[in-house]
GROMACS .gro file of C-alpha atoms in nm:
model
  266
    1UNK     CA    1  -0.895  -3.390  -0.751
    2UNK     CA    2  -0.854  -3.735  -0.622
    3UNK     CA    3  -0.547  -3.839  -0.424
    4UNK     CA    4  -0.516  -4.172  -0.692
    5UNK     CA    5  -0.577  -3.978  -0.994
    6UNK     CA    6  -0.219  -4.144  -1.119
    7UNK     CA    7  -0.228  -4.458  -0.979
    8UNK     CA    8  -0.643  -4.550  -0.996
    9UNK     CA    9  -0.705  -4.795  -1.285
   10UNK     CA   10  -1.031  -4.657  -1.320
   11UNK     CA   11  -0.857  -4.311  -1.369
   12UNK     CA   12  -0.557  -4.428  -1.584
   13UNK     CA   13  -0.823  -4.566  -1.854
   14UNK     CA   14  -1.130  -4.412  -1.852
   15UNK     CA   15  -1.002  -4.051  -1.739
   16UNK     CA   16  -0.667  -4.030  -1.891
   17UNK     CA   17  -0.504  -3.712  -1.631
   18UNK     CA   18  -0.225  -3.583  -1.792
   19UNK     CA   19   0.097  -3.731  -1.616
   20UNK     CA   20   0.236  -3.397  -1.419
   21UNK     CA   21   0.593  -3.485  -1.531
   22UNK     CA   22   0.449  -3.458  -1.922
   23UNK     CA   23   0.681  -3.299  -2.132
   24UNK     CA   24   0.432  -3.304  -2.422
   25UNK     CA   25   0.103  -3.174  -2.439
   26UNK     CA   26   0.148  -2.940  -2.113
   27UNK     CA   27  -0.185  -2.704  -2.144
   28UNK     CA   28  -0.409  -3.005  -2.181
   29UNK     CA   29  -0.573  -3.149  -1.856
   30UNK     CA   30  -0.642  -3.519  -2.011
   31UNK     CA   31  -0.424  -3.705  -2.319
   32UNK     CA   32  -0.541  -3.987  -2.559
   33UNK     CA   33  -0.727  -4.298  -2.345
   34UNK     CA   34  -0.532  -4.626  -2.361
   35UNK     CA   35  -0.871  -4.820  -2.552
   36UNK     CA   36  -1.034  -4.746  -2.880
   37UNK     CA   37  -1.366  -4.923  -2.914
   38UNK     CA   38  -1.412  -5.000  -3.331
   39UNK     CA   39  -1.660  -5.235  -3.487
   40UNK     CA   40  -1.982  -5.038  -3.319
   41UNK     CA   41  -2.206  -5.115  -3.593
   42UNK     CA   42  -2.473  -5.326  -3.310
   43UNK     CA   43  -2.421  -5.069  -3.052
   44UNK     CA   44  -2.561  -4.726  -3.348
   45UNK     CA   45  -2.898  -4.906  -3.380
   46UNK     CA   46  -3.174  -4.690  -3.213
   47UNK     CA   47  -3.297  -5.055  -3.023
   48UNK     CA   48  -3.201  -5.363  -2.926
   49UNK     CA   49  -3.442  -5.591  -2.857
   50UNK     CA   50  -3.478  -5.790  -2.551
   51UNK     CA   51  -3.267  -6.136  -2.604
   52UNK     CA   52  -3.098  -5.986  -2.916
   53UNK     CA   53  -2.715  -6.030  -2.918
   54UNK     CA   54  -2.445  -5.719  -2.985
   55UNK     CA   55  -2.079  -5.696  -3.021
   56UNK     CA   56  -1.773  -5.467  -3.088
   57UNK     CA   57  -1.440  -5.475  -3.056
   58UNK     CA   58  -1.224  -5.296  -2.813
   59UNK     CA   59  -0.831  -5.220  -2.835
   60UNK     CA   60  -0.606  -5.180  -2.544
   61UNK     CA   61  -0.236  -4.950  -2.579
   62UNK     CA   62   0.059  -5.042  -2.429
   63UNK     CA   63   0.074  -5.027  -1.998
   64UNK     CA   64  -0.345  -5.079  -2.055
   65UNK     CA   65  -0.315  -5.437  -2.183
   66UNK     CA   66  -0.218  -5.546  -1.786
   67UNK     CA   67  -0.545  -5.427  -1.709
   68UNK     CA   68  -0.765  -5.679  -1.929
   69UNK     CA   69  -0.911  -5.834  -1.638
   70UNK     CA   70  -1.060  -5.440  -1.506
   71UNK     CA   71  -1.181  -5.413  -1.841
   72UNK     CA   72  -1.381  -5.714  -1.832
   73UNK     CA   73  -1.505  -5.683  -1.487
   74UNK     CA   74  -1.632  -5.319  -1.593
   75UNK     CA   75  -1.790  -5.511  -1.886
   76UNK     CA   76  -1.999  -5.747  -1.654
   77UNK     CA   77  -2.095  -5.498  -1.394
   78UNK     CA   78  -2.204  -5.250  -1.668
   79UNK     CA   79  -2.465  -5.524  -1.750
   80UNK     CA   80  -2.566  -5.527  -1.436
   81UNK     CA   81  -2.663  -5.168  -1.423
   82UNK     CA   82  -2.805  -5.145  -1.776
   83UNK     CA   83  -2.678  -4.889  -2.039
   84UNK     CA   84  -2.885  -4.637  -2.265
   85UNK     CA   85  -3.152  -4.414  -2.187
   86UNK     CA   86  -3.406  -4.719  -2.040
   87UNK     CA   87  -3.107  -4.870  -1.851
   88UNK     CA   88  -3.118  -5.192  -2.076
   89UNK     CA   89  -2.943  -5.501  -1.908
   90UNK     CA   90  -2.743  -5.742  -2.050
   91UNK     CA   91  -2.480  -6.076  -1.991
   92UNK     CA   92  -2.109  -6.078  -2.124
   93UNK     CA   93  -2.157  -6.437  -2.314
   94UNK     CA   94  -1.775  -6.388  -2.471
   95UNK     CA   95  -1.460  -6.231  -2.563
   96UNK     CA   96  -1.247  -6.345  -2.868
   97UNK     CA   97  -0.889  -6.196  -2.932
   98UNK     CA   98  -0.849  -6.063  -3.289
   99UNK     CA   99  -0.539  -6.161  -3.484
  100UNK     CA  100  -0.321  -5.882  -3.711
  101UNK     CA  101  -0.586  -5.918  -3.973
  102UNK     CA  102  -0.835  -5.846  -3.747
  103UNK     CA  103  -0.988  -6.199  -3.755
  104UNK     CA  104  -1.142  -6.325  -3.430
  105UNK     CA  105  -0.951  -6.646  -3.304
  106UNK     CA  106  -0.984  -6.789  -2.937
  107UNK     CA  107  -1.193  -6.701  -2.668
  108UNK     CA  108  -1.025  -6.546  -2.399
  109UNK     CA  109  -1.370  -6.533  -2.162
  110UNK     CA  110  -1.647  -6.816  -2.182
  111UNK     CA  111  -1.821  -6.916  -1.911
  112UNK     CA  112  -1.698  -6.649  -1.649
  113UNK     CA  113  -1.381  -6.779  -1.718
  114UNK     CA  114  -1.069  -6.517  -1.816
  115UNK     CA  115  -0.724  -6.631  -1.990
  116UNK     CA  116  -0.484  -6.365  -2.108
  117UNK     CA  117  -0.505  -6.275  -2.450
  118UNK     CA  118  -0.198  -6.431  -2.631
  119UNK     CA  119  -0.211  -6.163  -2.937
  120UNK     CA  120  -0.033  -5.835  -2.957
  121UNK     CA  121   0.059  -5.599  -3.248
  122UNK     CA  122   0.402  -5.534  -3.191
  123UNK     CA  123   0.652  -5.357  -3.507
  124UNK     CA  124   0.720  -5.716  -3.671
  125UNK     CA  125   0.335  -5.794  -3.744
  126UNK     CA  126   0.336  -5.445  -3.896
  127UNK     CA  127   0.608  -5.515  -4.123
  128UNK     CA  128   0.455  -5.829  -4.232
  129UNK     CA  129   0.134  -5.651  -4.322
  130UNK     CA  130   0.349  -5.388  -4.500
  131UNK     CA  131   0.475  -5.671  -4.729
  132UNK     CA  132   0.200  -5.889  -4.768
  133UNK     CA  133  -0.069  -5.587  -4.916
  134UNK     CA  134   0.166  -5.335  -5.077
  135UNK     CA  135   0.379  -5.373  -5.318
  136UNK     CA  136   0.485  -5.042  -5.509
  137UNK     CA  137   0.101  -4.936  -5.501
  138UNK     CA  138   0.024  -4.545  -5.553
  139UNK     CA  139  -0.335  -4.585  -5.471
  140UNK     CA  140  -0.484  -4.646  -5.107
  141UNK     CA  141  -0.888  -4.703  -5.065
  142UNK     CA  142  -0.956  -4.575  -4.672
  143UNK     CA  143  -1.323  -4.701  -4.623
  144UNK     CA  144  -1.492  -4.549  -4.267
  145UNK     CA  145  -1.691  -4.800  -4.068
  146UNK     CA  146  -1.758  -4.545  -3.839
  147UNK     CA  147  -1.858  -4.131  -3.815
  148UNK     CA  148  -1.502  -3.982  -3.874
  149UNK     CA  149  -1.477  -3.663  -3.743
  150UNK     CA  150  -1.139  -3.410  -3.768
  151UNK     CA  151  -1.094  -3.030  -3.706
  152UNK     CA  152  -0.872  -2.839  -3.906
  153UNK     CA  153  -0.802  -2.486  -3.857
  154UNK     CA  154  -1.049  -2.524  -3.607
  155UNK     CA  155  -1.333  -2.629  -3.775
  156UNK     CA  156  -1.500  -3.002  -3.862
  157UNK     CA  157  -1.405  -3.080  -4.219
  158UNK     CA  158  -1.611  -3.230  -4.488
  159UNK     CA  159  -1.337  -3.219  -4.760
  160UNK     CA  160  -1.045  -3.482  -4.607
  161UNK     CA  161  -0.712  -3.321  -4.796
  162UNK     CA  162  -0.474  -3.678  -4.779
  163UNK     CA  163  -0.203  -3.466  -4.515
  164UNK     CA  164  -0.535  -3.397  -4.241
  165UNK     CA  165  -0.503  -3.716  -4.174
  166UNK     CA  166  -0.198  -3.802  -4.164
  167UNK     CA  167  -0.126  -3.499  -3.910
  168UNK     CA  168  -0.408  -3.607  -3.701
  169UNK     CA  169  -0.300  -4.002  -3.764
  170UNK     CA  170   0.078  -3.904  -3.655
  171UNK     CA  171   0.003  -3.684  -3.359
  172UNK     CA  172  -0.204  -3.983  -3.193
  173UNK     CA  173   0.005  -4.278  -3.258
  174UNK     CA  174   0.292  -4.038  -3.066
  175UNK     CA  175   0.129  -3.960  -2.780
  176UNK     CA  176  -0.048  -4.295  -2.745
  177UNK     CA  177   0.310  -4.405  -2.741
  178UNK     CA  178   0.475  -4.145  -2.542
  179UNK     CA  179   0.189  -4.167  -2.273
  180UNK     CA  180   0.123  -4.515  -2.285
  181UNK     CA  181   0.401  -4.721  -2.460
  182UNK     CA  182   0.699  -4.514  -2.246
  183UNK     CA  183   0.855  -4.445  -2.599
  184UNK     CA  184   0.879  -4.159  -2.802
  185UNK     CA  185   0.848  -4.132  -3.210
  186UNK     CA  186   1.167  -4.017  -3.374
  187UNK     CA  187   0.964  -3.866  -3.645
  188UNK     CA  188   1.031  -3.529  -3.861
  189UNK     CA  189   0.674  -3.411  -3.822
  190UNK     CA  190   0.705  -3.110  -4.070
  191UNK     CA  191   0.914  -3.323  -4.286
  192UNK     CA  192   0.625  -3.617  -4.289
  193UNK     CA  193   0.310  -3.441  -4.335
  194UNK     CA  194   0.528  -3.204  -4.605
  195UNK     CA  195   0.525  -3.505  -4.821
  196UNK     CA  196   0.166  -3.591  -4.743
  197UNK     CA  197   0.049  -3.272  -4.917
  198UNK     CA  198   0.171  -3.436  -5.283
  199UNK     CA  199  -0.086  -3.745  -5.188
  200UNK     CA  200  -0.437  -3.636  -5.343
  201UNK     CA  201  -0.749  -3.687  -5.343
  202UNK     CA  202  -0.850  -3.965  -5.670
  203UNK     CA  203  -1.209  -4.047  -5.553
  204UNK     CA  204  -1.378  -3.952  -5.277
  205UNK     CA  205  -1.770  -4.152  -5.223
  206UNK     CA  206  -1.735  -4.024  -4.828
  207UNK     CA  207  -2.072  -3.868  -4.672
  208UNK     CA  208  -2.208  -3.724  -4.381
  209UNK     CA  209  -2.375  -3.964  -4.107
  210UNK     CA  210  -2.530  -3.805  -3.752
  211UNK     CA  211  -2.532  -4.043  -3.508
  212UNK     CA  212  -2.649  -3.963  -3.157
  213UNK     CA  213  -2.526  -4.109  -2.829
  214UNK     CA  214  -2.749  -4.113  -2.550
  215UNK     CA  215  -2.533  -3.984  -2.219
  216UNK     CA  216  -2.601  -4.088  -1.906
  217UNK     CA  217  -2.370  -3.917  -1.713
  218UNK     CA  218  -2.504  -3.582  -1.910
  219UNK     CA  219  -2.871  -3.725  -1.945
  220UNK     CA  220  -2.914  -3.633  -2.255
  221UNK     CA  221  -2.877  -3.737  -2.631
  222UNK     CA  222  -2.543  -3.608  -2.810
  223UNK     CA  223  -2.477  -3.594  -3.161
  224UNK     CA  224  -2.127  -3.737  -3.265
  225UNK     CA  225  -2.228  -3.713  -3.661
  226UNK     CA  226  -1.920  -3.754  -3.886
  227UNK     CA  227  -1.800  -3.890  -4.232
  228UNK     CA  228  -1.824  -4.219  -4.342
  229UNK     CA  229  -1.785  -4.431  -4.728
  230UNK     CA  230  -1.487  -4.471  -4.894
  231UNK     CA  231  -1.211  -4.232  -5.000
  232UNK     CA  232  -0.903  -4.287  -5.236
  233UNK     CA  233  -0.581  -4.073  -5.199
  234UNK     CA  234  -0.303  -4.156  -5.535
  235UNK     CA  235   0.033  -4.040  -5.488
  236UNK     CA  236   0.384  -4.146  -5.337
  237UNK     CA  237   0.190  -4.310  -5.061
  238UNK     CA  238   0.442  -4.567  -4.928
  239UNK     CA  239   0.597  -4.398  -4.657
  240UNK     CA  240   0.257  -4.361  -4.495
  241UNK     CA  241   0.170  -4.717  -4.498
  242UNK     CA  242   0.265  -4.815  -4.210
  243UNK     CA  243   0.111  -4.513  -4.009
  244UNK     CA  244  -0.210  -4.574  -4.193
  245UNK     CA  245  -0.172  -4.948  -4.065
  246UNK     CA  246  -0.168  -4.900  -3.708
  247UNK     CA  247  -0.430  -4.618  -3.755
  248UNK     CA  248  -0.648  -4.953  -3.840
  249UNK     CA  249  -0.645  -5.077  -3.468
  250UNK     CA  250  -0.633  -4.702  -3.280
  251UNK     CA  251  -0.876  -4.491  -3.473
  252UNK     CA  252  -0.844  -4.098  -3.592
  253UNK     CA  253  -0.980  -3.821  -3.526
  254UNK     CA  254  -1.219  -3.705  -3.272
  255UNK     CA  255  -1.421  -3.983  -3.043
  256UNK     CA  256  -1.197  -4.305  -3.077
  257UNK     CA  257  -1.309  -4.399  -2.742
  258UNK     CA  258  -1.676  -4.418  -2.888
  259UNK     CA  259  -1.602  -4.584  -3.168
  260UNK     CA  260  -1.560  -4.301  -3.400
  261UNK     CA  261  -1.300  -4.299  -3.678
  262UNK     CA  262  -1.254  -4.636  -3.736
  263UNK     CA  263  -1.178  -4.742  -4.077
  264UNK     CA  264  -0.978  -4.992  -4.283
  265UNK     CA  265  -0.778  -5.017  -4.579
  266UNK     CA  266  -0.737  -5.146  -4.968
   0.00000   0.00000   0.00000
């Protein structure tokens, strides 16, 4: 391997090592990335035309946010170079910041010009959110934006029991903030997704959407096909909120760093 595996930004974002001090997650080579692209709705279509304009959104973790200005340079010279199967090139015109209700608000790059976003989720702006939408509710509306893809007992599922994803939805915000945050969740795990088993399933309108992802490292097209619609869970939901809030900006399931299980909440 390479000599800066730990130290290379490069490395730290886009390859993820596993740290060799871990004390989680020892058999894996690679933990969660630091990013989470969402909003990919422009970037499924099969074309984009020549002068036509695309966008998503991209979410940086903990010890990645210092690294903004990488991320944007990777953004520009990957225009350069051209992505998809014909190499397509483009121009980084701009980057907003998003606000806690996901709302875009300044630019932070216009005219080749970088500032350093000013917006951060941190536990306060969670607890607002937790106040301002629920109140005593035992219904929650999860509505997928993007392919959502799980594996339980080691297959895909296409029947998304309420505790699947919280135990995929817990497991990733702790190690996101074990490997990235330099904290660790003080969570009763068994306790937690215990619970989640009473939380059922009241309506589910979710279907099955194959998407394909041209590779160019691979050269060759890749199907990352998942679940998408809406599905309502009823129960003694509270204590999940704010799990299911964060799980808003960082994805769940398989592909986050694609854009896959992104989804938000009523």
């Amino acid at each position: 391997g390479c000599m800066l595996q730990y130290t290379c930004v490069y490395s730290y974002i886009f390859e993820t090592p596993i740290p060799a001090n871990s004390k989680v997650m020892k058999k894996q080579s690679h933990v969660p990335h630091p990013f989470v692209l969402s909003d990919i709705s422009d970037l499924q279509k099969n074309e984009i035309k020549a002068g036509e304009r695309f966008q998503f959104s991209m979410t940086l973790v903990g010890k990645s946010i210092d690294f903004v200005p990488y991320c944007v340079y990777a953004m520009i010279c990957l225009g350069h170079s051209g992505i998809g199967k014909g190499r397509g090139k483009f121009k980084l015109l701009s980057i907003k910041e998003k606000d806690a209700n996901n709302q875009c608000g300044d630019d932070i790059y216009v005219d080749d010009q970088l500032n350093m976003p000013q917006q951060f989720l941190n536990v306060d702006i969670v607890d607002n959110l937790i106040a301002n939408y629920f109140n005593d509710t035992n219904k929650i509306t999860l509505h997928f934006i993007s392919p959502f893809r799980i594996k339980y007992h080691n297959k895909i599922c296409d029947h998304i029991e309420f505790h699947i994803i919280i135990r995929s939805l817990i497991r990733r915000l702790a190690n996101l903030a074990y490997f990235h945050c330099n904290s660790k969740c003080d969570i009763d795990f068994n306790d937690i997704i215990e619970k989640a088993r009473s939380v059922k399933i009241f309506e589910n309108k979710m279907s099955w959407y194959d998407w394909g992802r041209y590779s160019t490292r691979q050269k060759e097209w890749m199907k990352l096909g998942g679940l998408i619609g809406d599905i309502t869970y009823e129960g003694n939901i509270c204590e999940f909120i704010p799990f299911l809030i964060l799980g808003t900006w960082v994805s769940v399931g398989k592909g986050t760093a694609f854009g896959l299980g992104n989804y938000r909440i009523s």
